[in-house]
Structures are given as structure tokens and as C-alpha cells.
Short mmCIF file of C-alpha atoms in Angstrom, two decimals:
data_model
loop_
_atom_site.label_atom_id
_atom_site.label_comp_id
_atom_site.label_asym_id
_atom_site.label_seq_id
_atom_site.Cartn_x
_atom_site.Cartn_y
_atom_site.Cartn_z
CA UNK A 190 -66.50 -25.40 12.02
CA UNK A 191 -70.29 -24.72 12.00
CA UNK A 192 -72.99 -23.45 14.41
CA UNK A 193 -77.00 -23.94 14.60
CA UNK A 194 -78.39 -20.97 12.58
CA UNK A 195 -80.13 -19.62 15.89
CA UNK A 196 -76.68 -18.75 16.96
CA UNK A 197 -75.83 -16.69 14.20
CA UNK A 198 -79.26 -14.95 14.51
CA UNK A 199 -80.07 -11.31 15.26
CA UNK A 200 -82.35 -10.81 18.40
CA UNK A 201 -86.19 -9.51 17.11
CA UNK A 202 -86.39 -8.00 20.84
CA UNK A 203 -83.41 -5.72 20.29
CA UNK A 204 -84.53 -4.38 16.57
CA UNK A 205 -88.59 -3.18 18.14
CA UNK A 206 -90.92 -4.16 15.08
CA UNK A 207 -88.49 -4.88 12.92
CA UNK A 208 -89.92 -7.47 10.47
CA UNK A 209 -88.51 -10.94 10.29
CA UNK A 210 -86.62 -10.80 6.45
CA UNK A 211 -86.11 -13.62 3.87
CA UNK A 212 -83.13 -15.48 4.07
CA UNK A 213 -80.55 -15.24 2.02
CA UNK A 214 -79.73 -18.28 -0.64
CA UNK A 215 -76.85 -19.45 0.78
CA UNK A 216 -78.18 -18.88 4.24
CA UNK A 217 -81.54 -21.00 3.39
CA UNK A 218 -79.85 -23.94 1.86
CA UNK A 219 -77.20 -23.99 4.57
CA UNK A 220 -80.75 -23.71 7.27
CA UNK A 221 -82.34 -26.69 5.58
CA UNK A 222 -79.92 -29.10 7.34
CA UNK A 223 -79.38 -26.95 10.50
CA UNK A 224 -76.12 -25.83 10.57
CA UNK A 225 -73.99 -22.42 9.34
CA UNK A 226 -70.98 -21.67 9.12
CA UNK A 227 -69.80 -19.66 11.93
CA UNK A 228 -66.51 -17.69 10.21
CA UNK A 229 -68.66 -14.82 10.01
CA UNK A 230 -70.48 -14.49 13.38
CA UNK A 231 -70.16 -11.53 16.09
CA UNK A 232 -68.57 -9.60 13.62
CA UNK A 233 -70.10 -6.55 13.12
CA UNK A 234 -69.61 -4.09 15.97
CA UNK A 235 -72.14 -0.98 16.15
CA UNK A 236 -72.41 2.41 14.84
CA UNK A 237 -71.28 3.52 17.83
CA UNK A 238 -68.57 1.73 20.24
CA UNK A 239 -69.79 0.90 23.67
CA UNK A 240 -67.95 1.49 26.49
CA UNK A 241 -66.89 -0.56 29.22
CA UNK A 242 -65.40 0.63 32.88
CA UNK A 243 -61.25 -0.83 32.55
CA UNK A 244 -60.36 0.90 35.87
CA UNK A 245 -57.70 4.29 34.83
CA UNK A 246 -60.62 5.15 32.46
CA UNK A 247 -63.06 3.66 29.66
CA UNK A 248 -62.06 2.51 26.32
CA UNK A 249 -64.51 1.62 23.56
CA UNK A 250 -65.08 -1.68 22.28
CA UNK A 251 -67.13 -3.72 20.20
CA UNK A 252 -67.73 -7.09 21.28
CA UNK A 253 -71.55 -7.91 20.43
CA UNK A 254 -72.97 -10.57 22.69
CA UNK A 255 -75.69 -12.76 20.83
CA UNK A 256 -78.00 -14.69 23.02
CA UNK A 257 -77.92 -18.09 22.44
CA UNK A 258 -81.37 -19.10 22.58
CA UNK A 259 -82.50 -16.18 20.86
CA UNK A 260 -85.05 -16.08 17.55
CA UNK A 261 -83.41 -16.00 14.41
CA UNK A 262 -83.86 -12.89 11.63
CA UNK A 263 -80.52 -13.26 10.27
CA UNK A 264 -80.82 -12.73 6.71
CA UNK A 265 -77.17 -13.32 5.60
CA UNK A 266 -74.02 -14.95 6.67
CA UNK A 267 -72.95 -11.73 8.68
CA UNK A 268 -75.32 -10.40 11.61
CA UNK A 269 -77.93 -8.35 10.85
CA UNK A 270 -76.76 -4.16 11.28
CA UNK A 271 -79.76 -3.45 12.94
CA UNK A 272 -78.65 -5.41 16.12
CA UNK A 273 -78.49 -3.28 18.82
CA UNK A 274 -77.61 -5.12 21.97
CA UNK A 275 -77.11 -3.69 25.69
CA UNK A 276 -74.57 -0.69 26.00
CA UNK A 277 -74.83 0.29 21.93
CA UNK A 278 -75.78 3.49 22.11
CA UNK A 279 -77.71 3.74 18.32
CA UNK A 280 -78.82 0.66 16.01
CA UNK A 281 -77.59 0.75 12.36
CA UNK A 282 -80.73 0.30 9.76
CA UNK A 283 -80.44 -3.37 8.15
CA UNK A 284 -80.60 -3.08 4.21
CA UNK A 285 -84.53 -2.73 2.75
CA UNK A 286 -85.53 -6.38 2.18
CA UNK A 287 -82.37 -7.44 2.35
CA UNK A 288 -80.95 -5.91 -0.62
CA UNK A 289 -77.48 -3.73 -0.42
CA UNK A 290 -77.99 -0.34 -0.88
CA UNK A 291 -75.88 3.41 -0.41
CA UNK A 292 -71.93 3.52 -0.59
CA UNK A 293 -69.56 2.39 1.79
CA UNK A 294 -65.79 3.00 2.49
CA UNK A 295 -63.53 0.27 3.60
CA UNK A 296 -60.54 2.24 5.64
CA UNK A 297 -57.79 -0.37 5.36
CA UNK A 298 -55.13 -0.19 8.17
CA UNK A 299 -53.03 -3.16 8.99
CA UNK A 300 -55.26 -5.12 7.64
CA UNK A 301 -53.82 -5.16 3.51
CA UNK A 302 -55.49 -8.39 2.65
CA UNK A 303 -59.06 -9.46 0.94
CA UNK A 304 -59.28 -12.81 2.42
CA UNK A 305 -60.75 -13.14 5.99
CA UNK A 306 -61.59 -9.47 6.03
CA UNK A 307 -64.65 -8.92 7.89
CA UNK A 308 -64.67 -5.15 7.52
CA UNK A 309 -64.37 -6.17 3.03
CA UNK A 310 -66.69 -8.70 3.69
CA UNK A 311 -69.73 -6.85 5.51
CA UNK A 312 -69.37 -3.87 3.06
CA UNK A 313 -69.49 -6.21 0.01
CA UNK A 314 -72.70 -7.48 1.34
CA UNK A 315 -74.48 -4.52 2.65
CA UNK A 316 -73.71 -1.72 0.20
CA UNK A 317 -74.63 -1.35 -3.55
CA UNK A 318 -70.87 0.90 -3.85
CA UNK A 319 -67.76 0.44 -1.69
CA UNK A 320 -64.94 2.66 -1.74
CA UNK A 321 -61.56 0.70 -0.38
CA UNK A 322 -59.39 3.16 1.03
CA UNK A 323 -55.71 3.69 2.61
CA UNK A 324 -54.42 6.56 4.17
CA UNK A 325 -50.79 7.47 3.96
CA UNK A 326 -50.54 9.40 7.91
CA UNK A 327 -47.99 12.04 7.80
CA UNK A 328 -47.63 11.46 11.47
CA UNK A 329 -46.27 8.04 10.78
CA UNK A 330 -43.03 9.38 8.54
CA UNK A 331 -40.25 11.74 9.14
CA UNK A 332 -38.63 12.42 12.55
CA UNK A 333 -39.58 11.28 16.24
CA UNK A 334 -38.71 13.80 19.25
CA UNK A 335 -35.91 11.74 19.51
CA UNK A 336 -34.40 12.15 16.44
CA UNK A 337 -34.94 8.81 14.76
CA UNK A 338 -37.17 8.37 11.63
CA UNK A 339 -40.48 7.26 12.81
CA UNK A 340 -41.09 4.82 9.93
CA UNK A 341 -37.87 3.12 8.46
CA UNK A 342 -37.49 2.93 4.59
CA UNK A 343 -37.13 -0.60 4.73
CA UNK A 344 -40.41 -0.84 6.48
CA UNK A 345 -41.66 1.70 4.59
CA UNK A 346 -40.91 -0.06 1.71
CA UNK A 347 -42.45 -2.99 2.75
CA UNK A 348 -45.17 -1.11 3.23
CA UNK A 349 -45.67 0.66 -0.25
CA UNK A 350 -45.06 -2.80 -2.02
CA UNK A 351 -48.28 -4.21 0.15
CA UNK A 352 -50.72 -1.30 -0.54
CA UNK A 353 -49.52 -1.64 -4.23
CA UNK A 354 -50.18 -5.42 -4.10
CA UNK A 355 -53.39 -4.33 -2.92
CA UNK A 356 -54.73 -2.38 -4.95
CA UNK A 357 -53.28 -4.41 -7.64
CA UNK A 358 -55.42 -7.47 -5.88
CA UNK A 359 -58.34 -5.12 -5.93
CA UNK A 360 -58.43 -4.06 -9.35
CA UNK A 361 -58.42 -7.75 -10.56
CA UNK A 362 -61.61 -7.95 -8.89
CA UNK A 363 -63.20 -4.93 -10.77
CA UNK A 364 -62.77 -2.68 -7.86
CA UNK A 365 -59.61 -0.13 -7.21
CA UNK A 366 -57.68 1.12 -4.09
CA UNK A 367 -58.19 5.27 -3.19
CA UNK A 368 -54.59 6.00 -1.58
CA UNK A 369 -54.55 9.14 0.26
CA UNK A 370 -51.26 11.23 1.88
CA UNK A 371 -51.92 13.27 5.32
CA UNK A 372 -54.72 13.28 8.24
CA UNK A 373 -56.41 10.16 7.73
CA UNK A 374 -59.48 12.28 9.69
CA UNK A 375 -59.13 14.73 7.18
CA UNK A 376 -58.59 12.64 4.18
CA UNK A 377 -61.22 10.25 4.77
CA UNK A 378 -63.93 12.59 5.52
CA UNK A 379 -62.92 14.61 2.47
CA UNK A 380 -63.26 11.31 0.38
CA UNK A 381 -66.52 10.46 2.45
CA UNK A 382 -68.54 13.42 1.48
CA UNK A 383 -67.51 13.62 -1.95
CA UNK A 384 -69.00 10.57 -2.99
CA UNK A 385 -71.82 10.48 -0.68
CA UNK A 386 -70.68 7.56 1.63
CA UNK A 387 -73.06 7.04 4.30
CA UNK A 388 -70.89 4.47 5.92
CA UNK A 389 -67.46 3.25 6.81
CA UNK A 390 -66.35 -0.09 7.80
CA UNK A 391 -63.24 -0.28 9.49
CA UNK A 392 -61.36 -3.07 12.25
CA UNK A 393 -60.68 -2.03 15.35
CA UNK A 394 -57.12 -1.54 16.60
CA UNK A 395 -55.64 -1.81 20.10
CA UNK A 396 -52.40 0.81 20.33
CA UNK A 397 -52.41 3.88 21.45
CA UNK A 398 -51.65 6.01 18.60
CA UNK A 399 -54.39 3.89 16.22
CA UNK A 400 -56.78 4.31 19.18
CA UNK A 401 -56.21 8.10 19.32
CA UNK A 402 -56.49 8.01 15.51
CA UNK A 403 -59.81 6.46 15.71
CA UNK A 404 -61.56 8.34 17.86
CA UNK A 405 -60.74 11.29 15.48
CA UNK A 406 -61.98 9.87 12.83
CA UNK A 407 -64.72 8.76 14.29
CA UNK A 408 -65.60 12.11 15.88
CA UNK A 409 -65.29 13.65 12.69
CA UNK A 410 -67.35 11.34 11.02
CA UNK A 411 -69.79 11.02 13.39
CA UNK A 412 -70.10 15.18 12.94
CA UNK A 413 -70.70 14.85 9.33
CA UNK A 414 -73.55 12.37 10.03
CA UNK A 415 -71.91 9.18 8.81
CA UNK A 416 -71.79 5.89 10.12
CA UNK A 417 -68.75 4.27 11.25
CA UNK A 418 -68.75 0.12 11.81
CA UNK A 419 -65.94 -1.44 13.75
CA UNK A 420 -65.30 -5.20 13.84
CA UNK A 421 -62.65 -7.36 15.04
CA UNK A 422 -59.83 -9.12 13.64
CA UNK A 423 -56.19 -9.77 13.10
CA UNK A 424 -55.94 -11.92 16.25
CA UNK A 425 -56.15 -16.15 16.48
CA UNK A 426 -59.31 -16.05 18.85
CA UNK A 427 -62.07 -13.48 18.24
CA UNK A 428 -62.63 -11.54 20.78
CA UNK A 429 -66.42 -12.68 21.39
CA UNK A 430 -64.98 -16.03 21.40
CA UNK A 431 -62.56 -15.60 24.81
CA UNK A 432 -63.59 -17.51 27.97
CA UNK A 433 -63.77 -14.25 29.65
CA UNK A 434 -64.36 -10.65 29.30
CA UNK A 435 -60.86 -8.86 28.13
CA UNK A 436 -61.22 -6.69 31.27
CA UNK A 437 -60.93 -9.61 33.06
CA UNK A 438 -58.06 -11.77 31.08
CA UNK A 439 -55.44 -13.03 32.93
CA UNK A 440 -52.45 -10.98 33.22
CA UNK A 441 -49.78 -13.79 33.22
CA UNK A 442 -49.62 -15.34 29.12
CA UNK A 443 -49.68 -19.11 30.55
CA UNK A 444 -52.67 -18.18 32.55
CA UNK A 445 -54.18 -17.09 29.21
CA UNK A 446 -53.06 -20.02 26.54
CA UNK A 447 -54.46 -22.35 29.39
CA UNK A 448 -57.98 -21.05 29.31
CA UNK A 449 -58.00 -20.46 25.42
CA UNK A 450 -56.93 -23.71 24.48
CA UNK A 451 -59.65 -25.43 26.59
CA UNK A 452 -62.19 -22.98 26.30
CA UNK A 453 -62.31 -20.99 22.90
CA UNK A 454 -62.51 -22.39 19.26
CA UNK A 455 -60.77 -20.73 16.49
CA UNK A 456 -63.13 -19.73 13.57
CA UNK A 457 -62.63 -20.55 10.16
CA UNK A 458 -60.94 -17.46 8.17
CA UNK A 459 -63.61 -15.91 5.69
CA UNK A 460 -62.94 -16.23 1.75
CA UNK A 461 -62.44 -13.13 -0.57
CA UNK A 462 -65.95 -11.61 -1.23
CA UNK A 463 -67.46 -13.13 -4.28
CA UNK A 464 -68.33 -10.11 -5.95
CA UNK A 465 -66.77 -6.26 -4.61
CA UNK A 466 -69.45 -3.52 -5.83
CA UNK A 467 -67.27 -1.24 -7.55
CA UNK A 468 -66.51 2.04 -6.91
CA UNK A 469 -68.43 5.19 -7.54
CA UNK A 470 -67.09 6.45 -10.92
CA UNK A 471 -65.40 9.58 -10.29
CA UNK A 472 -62.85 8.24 -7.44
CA UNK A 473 -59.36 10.00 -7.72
CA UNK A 474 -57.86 7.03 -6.64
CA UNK A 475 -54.57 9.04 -6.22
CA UNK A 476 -51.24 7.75 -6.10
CA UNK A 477 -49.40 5.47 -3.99
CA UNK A 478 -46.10 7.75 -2.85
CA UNK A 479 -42.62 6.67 -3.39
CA UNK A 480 -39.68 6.52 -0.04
CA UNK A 481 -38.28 9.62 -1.74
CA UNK A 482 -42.11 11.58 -1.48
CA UNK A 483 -42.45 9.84 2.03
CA UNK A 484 -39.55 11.79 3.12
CA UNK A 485 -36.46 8.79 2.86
CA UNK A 486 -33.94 8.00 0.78
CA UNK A 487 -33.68 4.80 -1.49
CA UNK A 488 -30.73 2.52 -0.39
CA UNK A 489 -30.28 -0.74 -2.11
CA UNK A 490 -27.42 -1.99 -0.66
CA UNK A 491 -29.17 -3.78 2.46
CA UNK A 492 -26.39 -3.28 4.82
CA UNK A 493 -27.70 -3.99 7.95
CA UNK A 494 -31.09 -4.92 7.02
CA UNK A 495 -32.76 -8.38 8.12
CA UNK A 496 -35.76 -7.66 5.34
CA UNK A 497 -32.50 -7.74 2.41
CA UNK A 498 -30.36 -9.63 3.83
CA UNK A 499 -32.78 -12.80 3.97
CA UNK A 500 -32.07 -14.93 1.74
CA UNK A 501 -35.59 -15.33 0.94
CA UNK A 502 -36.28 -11.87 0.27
CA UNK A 503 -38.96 -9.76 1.81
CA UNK A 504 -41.71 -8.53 -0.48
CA UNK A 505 -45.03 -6.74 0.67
CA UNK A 506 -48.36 -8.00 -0.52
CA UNK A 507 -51.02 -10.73 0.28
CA UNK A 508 -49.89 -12.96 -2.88
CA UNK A 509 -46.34 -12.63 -1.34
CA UNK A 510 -47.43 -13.60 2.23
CA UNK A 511 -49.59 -16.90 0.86
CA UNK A 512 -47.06 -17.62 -1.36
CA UNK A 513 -44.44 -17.70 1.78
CA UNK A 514 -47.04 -19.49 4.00
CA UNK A 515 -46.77 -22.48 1.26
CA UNK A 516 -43.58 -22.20 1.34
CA UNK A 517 -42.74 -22.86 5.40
CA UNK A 518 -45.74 -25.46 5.25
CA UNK A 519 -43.69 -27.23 2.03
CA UNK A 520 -40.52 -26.99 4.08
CA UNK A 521 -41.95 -28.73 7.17
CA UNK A 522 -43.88 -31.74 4.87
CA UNK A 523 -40.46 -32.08 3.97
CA UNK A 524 -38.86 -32.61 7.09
CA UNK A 525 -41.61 -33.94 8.75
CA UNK A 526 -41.45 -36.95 6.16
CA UNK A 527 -38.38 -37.71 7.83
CA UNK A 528 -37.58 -39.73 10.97
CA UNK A 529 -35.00 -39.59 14.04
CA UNK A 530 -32.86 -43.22 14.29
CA UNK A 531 -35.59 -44.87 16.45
CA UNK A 532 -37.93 -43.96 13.69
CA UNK A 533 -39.82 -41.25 15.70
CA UNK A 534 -41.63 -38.43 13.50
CA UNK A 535 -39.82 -34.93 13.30
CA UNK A 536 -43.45 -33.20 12.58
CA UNK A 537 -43.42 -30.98 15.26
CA UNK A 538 -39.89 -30.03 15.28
CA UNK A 539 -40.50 -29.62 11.80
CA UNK A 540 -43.00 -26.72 12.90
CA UNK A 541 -40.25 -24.38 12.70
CA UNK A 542 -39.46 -24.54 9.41
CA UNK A 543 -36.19 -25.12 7.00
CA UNK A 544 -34.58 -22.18 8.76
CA UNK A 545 -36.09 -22.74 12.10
CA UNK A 546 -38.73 -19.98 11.41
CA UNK A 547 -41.78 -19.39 9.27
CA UNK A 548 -40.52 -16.06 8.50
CA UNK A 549 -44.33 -14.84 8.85
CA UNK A 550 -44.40 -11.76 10.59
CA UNK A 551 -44.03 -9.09 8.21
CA UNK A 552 -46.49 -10.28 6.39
CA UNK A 553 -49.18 -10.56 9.32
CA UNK A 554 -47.53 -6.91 10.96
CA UNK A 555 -49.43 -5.62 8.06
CA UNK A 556 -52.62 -7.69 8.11
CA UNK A 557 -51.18 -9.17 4.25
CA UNK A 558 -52.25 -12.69 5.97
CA UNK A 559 -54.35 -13.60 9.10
CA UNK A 560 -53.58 -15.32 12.04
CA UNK A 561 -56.64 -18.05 11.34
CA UNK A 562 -55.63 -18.57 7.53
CA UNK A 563 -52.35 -19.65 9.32
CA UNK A 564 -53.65 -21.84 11.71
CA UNK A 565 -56.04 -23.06 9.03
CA UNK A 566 -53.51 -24.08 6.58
CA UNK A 567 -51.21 -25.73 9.27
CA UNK A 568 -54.36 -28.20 10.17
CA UNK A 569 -55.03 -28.84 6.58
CA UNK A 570 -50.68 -29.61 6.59
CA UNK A 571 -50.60 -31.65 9.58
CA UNK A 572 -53.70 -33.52 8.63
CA UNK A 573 -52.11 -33.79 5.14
CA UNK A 574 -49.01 -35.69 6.80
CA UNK A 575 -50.82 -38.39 8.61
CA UNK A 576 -51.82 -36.41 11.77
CA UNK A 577 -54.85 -35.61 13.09
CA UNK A 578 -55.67 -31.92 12.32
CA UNK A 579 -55.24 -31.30 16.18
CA UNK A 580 -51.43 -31.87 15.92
CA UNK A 581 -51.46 -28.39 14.84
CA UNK A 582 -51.74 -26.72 18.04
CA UNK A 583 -48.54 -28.53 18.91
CA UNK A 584 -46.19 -26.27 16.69
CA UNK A 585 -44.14 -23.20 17.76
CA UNK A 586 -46.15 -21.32 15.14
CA UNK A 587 -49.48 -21.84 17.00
CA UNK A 588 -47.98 -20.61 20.16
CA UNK A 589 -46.69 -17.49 18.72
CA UNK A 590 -49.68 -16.70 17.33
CA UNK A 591 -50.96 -17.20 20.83
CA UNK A 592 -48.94 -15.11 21.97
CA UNK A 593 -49.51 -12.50 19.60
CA UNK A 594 -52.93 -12.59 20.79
CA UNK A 595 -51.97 -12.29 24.56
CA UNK A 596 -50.48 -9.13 24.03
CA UNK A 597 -52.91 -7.56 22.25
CA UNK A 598 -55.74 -8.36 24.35
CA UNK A 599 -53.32 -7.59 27.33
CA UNK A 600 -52.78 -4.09 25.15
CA UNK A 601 -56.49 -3.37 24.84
CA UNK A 602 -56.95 -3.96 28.44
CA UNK A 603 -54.85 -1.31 29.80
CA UNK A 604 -54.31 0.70 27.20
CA UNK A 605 -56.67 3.03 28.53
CA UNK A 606 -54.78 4.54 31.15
CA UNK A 607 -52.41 5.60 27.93
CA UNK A 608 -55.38 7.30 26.17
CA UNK A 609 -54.85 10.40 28.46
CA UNK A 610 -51.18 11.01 27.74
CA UNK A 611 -50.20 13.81 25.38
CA UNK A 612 -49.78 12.28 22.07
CA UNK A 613 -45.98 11.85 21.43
CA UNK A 614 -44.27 14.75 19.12
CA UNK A 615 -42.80 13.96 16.16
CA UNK A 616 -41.76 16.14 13.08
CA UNK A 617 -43.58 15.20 9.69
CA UNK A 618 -41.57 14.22 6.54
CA UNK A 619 -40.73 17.32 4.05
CA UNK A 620 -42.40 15.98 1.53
CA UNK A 621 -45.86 15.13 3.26
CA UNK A 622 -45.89 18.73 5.71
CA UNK A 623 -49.14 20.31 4.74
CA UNK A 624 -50.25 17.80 2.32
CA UNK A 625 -54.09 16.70 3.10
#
């Protein structure tokens, strides 16, 4: 999928006497025959949400609208940060002459992947140092008001395997994971000012409780002088990309598949980064905790558990979640080569899967895989089996996905009117009470 280069460009009227830079290598050669590719556009947010009216109260957001007729000064495959349109209330300074410069953290959420990571990407292009980090929240472990353990263990371990695959995934690139326990508005300002990070990249999240957690951490860094960047991802459609303003989606899901399937275009999921800049030196990249330090007991018996009890086997991590995507697209070549007894294909049943499901979604619960490498891999497959690439949007799996995004947009738009409850009580794990 590809775009005219004035599309991806950053408005000169919105950056006053900013000078047009050079563009980029890959951004020139791709401008000598007119075209770009569009994977990375309207990604970056602001320094500073802007916020829109949603009725029961206002919610930030970050949904950059790029003019399309507007003069390019785009000097790399990402927008410029020094577009500031309507609403933003503060520009971010692009890099001198193009050129990354200062240190940047990359707060990783539910987001534990390095492909089509817009958050990895910008960083890895804009900053001479970037510090990945996760944040272990106490809040998320130990005992709801209710009695029941907030986080599982069998979610928790889930968990723990992906940041470990992580970090593992990281380190093979010449860069290394920072794992922190406690108040991610603590921890990450702590790890902010001790290497002198000027700015943190982060994707913006929709649920009440990572809502509440943003705006703490960006209050706090915001007090300390540092810049915080939020983009969007994890969902099918970008948001820029809707046929309407999320304020104004339609309530009911068919309402909403309707208008997205003729109206919005899925990008094309972004590749690792090339090169990560490494980390400053003297990181304490800490260590990642263990169910017994996150306040539950080991059990390896599996009794009652769907994640043990699949045969397949549930194991967190990126490699893990690619490695299963190949696997359900293998299974349905396989029965898709097959016919019914008047010779009819079976490709869409086939959709599926062997065991009637892809068996995705703990993988993309976590961000290990993204909802457009998915989509992208079952065009490639259904292309691959004789179909056109279009057949894809034909399979249960697109639909879900679709549906995945409903709710989420559906959860940003009134979430809102949640953002002025009390925040739920819970009682923190043992083993992580007073840890920072």
C-alpha cells in the first residue's frame, strides 16, 4: 500500500519558519517515482494530547490530521515531530538537520513486540540513545476488593515469558530491556532522570485503569520537563484512518464493519527497526520477577487451565506468537487445498483453522503480534492459495479482529465518563508492597 509523498508530509504553516530539511535516503529514492509507503503515516501524536469534547467529560487523544494538499518537509518515513496541528497544545523540536539526537525511553505496555511498533520505530529514528522499558505495576498483582487475585499466575506467567522473550529479542539487536517492579510513574521517572532522557515514546491505551495510569505518568513527566509522545496502535484500522471521528462511531458493531470495510484501508505493519541505538551504558536493567516475587504460587499441574491444557501449549513471546501465526495459516493451506464433493473450495471455512480457531489471542492481548501483521500474512496466504489477496477479508479471523477494533474504539469513546470514578481498591502482592 503506498501514498503520494505530499501525504505523508509535515505542514511548513504549522512549524512558523521552520526550514524545509533534506530528505532522507530512503525517503528520496522512494520520492523520485512519487510514491511512499504509507505504514508509517499519522503516527506520531504530540507532546501533549489534545482534547476533544466526548459528552460526560474530555478524554485526550492523539489523532493528527495531515492536510492533504499540504507542502511536503517530511524528512523521514515517520512525520516530522515538529508538527503541530490544531488543538496540540506545544510542538515537539524535529531533530537538527535531520540527524537523531538526546535519549529516549520506549515504555512498553501491551505492546511486547519489535515489529510494527511505531512507538520502537519513531525512537529508533529520532534519538541517538533509546532506553526500552517495562514496568512491573504492583497494582496489577495480589488481591482485588473482592478477594480474587488481580492477575492470575497463568496469565502472569504468560506474561513474564513475553517480557523475557523480549528482552531476549532486544538484546539480539544490541540493545537490552530495563524491567522495573512498582509505580510505573515512579519507576519511569526515576529511570528518566537518571540517564538524562528528554523523551518518552509510548502507545496510547483505551481502558480505564491504563488511562488513569497515563495521565500520571504523564503529569509526572511533564513536571520534570520531559517529553512524552503517544501514538496509536494495536488495532486493524488506525485511528486517523476511520471514516469518522471516534466521537462519532457508530454504536451498533455492524454499523461499524459496514463503514470500515468500504471506507478505511488497512496499513501495512512496519518492520523491526534496522538499527536500535543502544542504551546509555550504565542502565540497571534489573530483573524480570518470578510468580513467587509477584506474589503467586507456581502450579504445574494445569488443572483447570485453557493456557496448559491446549494441546498446543501457550508460550509468551513475539517468536512464539509468529511462530503460531504460521502455524494456523499452514493448517488452513492445508485444508483449504481440499474440496467438498461438488468440488467447491473449503478456503474460507478453512479460516478457522485445524481446531476451528487460530488460537491468536494471547499473543495479540499482549501486543506479542499485531492485528495488521495478521491480516497481512492472511492476504499473502490466501493469495498464496489461488485467491485474490481480497479473499482475506472473508475469514472469521478478519472479523474478529474487526471486532476487536469495535470495542476498543467503542471503549475510547465513552470511557470518559469512567475517568471520574474512584480508582478500584485492590491489595498489592507481599512481595511487591513498597517496592519502587
Amino acid at each position: 500500500m503506498t501514498t503520494r509523498a505530499g501525504a505523508l508530509s509535515v505542514p511548513a504553516a504549522f512549524v512558523p519558519g521552520a526550514p524545509a530539511p533534506k530528505l532522507s535516503a530512503a525517503v528520496a529514492a522512494s520520492s523520485a517515482t512519487g510514491t511512499l509507503p504509507s505504514a508509517t503515516r499519522r503516527g506520531i501524536a504530540s507532546a501533549a494530547n489534545p482534547f476533544i469534547s466526548l459528552g460526560a467529560g474530555t478524554l485526550p487523544l492523539s489523532f493528527p490530521v495531515v492536510p492533504q494538499n499540504a507542502e511536503s518537509t517530511s524528512t523521514t518515513l515517520l512525520p516530522e515531530l515538529g508538527y503541530a496541528p490544531i488543538g496540540f497544545r506545544a510542538p515537539i523540536e524535529p531533530p537538527a538537520n535531520g540527524g537523531r539526537r538526546g535519549t529516549a525511553l520506549v515504555w512498553f505496555r501491551s505492546d511486547l513486540r519489535l515489529h510494527d511498533h511505531p512507538a520502537l520505530t519513531a525512537a529508533a529514528e529520532h534519538a541517538a540513545r533509546v532506553v526500552p522499558a517495562y514496568v512491573f505495576d504492583k497494582r496489577q498483582f495480589g488481591k482485588t476488593a473482592f478477594g480474587f487475585e488481580k492477575t492470575g499466575r497463568y496469565r502472569a506467567k504468560f506474561l513474564v515469558e513475553a517480557v523475557s522473550a523480549l528482552r531476549e529479542q532486544l538484546e539480539s539487536r544490541g540493545s537490552r530491556l530495563a524491567v522495573r517492579h512498582g509505580i510505573p510513574e515512579e519507576a519511569l521517572l526515576a529511570l528518566c532522570r537518571a540517564h538524562g532522557v528528554d523523551t518518552v515514546y509510548l502507545h496510547q491505551e483505551v481502558t480505564y485503569e491504563e488511562v488513569s495510569v497515563e495521565a500520571d505518568v504523564e503529569k509526572a513527566l511533564k513536571q520534570a520537563g520531559i517529553r512524552i509522545v503517544k501514538m496509536w496502535s494495536n488495532t486493524l484500522y488506525h485511528a486517523d484512518d476511520l471514516p469518522f471521528s471516534v466521537e462519532k462511531m457508530p454504536d451498533v458493531y455492524t454499523d461499524f464493519r459496514d463503514s470500515v470495510e468500504r471506507a478505511a484501508k488497512i496499513q501495512e505493519p512496519l518492520p523491526v527497526p534496522a538499527e536500535i541505538p543502544g542504551c546509555p551504558k550504565d542502565v540497571d536493567h534489573g530483573v524480570i520477577p518470578t510468580l513467587e516475587q509477584l506474589g503467586l504460587r507456581e502450579n504445574d499441574s494445569g488443572r483447570g487451565s485453557a493456557f496448559v491444557a491446549s494441546q498446543n501449549g501457550f508460550i509468551g513471546g513475539e517468536r512464539e506468537a509468529l511462530n503460531r501465526l504460521e502455524s494456523y495459516l499452514s493448517e488452513a493451506a492445508a485444508c483449504s487445498r481440499g474440496s467438498d464433493a461438488s468440488g467447491s473450495s473449503t478456503r474460507y471455512g478453512a479460516q478457522l483453522g485445524a481446531d476451528f480457531s487460530c488460537k491468536i489471542s494471547p499473543w495479540l492481548a499482549l501486543g506479542c503480534v499485531s492485528s495488521r501483521t495478521i491480516m497481512s500474512k492472511l492476504a499473502q496466504s490466501c493469495g498464496g492459495l489461488g485467491g485474490a489477496a481480497g479473499d482475506a477479508r472473508k475469514s472469521t479471523t478478519y472479523f474478529e479482529l474487526v471486532w476487536r477494533d469495535f470495542f476498543r474504539f467503542i471503549t475510547l469513546k465513552y470511557a470518559s465518563a469512567r475517568l471520574k470514578s474512584p480508582a478500584p481498591a485492590y491489595a498489592p502482592a507481599p512481595a511487591l508492597a513498597g517496592s519502587a
